[in-house]
PDB file of C-alpha atoms in Angstrom:
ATOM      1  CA  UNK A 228       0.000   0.000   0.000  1.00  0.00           C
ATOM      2  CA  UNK A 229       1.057   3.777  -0.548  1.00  0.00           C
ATOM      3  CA  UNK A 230       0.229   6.748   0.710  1.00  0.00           C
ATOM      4  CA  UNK A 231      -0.047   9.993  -0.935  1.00  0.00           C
ATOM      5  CA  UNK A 232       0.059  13.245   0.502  1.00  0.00           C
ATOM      6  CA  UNK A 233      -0.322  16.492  -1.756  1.00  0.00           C
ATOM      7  CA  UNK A 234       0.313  20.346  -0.512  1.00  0.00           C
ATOM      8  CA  UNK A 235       1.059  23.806  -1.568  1.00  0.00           C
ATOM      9  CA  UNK A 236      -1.836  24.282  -2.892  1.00  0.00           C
ATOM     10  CA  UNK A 237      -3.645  27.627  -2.635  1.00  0.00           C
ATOM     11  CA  UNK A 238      -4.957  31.198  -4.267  1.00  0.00           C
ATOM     12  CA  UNK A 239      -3.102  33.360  -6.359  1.00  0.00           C
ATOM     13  CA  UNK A 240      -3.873  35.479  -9.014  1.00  0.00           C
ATOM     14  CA  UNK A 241      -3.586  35.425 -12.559  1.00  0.00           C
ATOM     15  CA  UNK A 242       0.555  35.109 -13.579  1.00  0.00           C
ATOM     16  CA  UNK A 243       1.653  33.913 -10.319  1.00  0.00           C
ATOM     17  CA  UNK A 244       3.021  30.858  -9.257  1.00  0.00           C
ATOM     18  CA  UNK A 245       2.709  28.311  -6.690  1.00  0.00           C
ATOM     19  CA  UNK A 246       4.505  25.142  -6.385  1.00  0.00           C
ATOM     20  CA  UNK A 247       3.087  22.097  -5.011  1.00  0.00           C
ATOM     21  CA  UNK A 248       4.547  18.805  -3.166  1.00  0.00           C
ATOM     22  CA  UNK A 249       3.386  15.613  -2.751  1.00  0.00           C
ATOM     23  CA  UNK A 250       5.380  12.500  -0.181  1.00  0.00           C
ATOM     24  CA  UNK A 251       5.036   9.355  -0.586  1.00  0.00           C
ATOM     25  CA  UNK A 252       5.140   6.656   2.536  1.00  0.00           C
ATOM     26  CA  UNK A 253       4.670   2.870   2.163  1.00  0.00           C
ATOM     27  CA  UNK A 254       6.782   1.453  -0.279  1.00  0.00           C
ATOM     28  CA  UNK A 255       9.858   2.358  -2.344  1.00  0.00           C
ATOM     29  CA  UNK A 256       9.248   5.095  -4.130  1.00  0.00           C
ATOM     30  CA  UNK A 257      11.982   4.560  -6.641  1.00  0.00           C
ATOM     31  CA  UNK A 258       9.868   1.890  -8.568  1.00  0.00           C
ATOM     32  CA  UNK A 259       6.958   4.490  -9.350  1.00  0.00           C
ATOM     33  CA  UNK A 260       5.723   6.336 -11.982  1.00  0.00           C
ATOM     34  CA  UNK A 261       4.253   9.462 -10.986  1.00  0.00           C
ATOM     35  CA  UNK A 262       1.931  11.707 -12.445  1.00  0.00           C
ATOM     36  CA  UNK A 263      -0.281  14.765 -11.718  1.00  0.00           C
ATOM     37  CA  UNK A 264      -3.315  15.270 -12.673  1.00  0.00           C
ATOM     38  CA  UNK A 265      -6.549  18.008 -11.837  1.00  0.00           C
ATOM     39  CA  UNK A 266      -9.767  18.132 -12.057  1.00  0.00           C
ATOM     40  CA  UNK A 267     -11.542  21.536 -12.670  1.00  0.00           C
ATOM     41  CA  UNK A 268     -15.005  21.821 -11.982  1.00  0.00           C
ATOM     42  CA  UNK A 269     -17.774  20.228 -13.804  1.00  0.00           C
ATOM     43  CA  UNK A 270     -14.916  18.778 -15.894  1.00  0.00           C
ATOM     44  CA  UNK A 271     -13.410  15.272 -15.921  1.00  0.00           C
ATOM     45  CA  UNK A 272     -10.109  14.425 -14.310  1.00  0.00           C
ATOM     46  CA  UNK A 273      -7.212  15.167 -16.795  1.00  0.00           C
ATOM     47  CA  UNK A 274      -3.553  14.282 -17.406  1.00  0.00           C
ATOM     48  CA  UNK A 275      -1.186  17.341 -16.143  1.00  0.00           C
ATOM     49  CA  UNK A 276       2.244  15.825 -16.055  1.00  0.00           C
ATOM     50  CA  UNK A 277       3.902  12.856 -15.532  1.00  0.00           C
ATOM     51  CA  UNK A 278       7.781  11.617 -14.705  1.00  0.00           C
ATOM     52  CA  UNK A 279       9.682   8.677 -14.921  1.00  0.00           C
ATOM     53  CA  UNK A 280      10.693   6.433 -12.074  1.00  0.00           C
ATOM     54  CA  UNK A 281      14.434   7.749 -12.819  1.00  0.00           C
ATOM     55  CA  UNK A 282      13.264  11.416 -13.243  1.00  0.00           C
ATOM     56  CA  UNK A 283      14.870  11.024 -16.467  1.00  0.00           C
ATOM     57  CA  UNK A 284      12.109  11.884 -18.512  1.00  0.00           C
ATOM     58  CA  UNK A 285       8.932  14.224 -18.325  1.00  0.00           C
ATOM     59  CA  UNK A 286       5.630  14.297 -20.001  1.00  0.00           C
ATOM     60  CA  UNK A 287       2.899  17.280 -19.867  1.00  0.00           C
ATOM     61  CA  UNK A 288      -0.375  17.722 -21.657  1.00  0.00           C
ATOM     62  CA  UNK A 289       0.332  20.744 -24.670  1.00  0.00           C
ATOM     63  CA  UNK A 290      -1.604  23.124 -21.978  1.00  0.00           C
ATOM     64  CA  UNK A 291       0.844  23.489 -19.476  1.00  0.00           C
ATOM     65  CA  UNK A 292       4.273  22.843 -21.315  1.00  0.00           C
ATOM     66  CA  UNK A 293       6.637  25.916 -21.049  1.00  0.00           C
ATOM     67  CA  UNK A 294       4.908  26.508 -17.667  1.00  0.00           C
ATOM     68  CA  UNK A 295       4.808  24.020 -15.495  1.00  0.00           C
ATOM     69  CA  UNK A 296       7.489  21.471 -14.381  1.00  0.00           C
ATOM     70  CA  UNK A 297       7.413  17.763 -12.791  1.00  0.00           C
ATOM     71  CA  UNK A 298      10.270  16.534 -11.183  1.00  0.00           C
ATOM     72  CA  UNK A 299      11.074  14.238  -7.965  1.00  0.00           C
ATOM     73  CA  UNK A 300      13.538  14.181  -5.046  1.00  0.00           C
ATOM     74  CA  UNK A 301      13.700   9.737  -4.561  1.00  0.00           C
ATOM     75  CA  UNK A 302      15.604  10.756  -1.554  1.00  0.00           C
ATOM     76  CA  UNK A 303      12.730  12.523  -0.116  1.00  0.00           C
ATOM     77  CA  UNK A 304      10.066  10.433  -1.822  1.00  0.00           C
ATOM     78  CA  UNK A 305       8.762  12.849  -3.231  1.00  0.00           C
ATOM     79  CA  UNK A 306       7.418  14.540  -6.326  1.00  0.00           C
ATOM     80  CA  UNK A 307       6.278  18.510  -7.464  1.00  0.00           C
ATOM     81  CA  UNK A 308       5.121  19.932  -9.742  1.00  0.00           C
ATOM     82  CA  UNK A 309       5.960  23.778 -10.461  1.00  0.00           C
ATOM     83  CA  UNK A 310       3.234  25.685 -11.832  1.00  0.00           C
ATOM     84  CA  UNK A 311       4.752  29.494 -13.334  1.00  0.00           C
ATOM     85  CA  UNK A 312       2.230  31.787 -15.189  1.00  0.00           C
ATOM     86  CA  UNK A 313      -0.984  30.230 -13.643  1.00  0.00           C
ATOM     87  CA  UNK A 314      -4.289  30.967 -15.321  1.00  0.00           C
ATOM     88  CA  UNK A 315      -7.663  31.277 -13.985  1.00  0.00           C
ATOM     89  CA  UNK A 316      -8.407  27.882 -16.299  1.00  0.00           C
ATOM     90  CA  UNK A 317      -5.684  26.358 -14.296  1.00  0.00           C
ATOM     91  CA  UNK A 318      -8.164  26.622 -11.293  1.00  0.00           C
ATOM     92  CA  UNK A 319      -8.593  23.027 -10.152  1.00  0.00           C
ATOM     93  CA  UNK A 320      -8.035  19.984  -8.177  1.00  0.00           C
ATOM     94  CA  UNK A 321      -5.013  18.980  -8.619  1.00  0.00           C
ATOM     95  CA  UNK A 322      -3.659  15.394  -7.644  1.00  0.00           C
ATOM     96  CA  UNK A 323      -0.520  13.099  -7.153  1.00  0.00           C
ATOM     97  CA  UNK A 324      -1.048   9.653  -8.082  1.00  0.00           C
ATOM     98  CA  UNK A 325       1.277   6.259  -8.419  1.00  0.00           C
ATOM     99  CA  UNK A 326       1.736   3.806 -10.902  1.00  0.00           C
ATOM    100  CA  UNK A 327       3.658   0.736  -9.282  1.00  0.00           C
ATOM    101  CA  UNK A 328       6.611  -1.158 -11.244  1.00  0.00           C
ATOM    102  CA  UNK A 329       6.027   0.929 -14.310  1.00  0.00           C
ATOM    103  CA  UNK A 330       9.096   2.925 -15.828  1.00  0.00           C
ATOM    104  CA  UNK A 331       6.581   5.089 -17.693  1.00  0.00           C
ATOM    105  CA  UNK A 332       4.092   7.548 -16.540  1.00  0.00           C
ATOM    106  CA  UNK A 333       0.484   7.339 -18.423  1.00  0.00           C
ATOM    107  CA  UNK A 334      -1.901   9.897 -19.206  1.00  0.00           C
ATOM    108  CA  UNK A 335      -5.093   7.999 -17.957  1.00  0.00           C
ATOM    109  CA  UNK A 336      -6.249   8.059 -14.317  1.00  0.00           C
ATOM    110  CA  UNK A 337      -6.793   3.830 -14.712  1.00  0.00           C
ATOM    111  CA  UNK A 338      -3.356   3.341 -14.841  1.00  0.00           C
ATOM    112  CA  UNK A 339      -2.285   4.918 -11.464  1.00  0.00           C
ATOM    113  CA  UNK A 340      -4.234   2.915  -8.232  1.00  0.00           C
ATOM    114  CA  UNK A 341      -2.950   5.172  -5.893  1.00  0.00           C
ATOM    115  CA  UNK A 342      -4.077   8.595  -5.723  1.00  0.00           C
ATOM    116  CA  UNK A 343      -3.664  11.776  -3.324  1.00  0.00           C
ATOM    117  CA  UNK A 344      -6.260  13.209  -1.566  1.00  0.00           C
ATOM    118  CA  UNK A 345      -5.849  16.644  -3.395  1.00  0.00           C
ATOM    119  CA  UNK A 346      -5.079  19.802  -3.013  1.00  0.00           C
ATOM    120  CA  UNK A 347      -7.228  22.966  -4.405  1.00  0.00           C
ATOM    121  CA  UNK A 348      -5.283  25.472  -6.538  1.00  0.00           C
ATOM    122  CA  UNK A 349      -7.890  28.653  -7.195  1.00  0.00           C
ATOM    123  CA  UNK A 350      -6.468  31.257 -10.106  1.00  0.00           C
ATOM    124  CA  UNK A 351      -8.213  34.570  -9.883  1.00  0.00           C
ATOM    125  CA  UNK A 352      -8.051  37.197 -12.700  1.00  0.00           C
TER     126      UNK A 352
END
């Protein structure tokens, strides 16, 4: 079993950044995929980012590349994501979630079956 524990979340407005954090307890961390993802409301949960079990390679849906950035400490067990020139359609749910054994992130929320609890990240204009 893993845990996951987001935070950093919060409001800022329009341009700002925030950067959020999420720690992973339970098993070793080094064998897991990780990925973000949000969920804005009345929307579906969508792929945000995702990283490698190496942190060799990164992955980010065309809406946030040049402004956000995934990358993990396997020291600390632990993954962020930095979020630079937020927008109010940025405004979401955003979550950590696992994917066990697997070298690879993926972009859909079946292939991770451990998940954060969230954290809210509110963009005002």
């Amino acid at each position: 079993q893993v845990q996951l524990v987001e935070s950093g979340g919060g409001a800022v407005q329009a341009g700002g950044s925030l950067r959020l954090s999420c720690t992973a307890s339970g098993r070793t961390f080094t064998n897991y995929a990780m990925g973000w993802f949000r969920r804005a409301p009345g929307k579906e949960r969508e792929f945000v980012a995702g990283i490698t079990w190496s942190g060799g390679s990164t992955y980010g849906t065309d809406s946030v590349k040049g402004r956000f950035t995934i990358s993990r400490d396997n020291a600390k067990n632990t993954v962020y994501l930095q979020m630079n020139t937020l927008k109010p359609e940025d405004t979401a749910v955003y979550y950590c979630a696992a994917r066990p054994f697997a070298a690879l992130p993926g972009s859909s929320p079946a292939m991770y079956p451990y998940w954060g609890q969230g954290t809210q990240v509110t963009v005002s204009s």
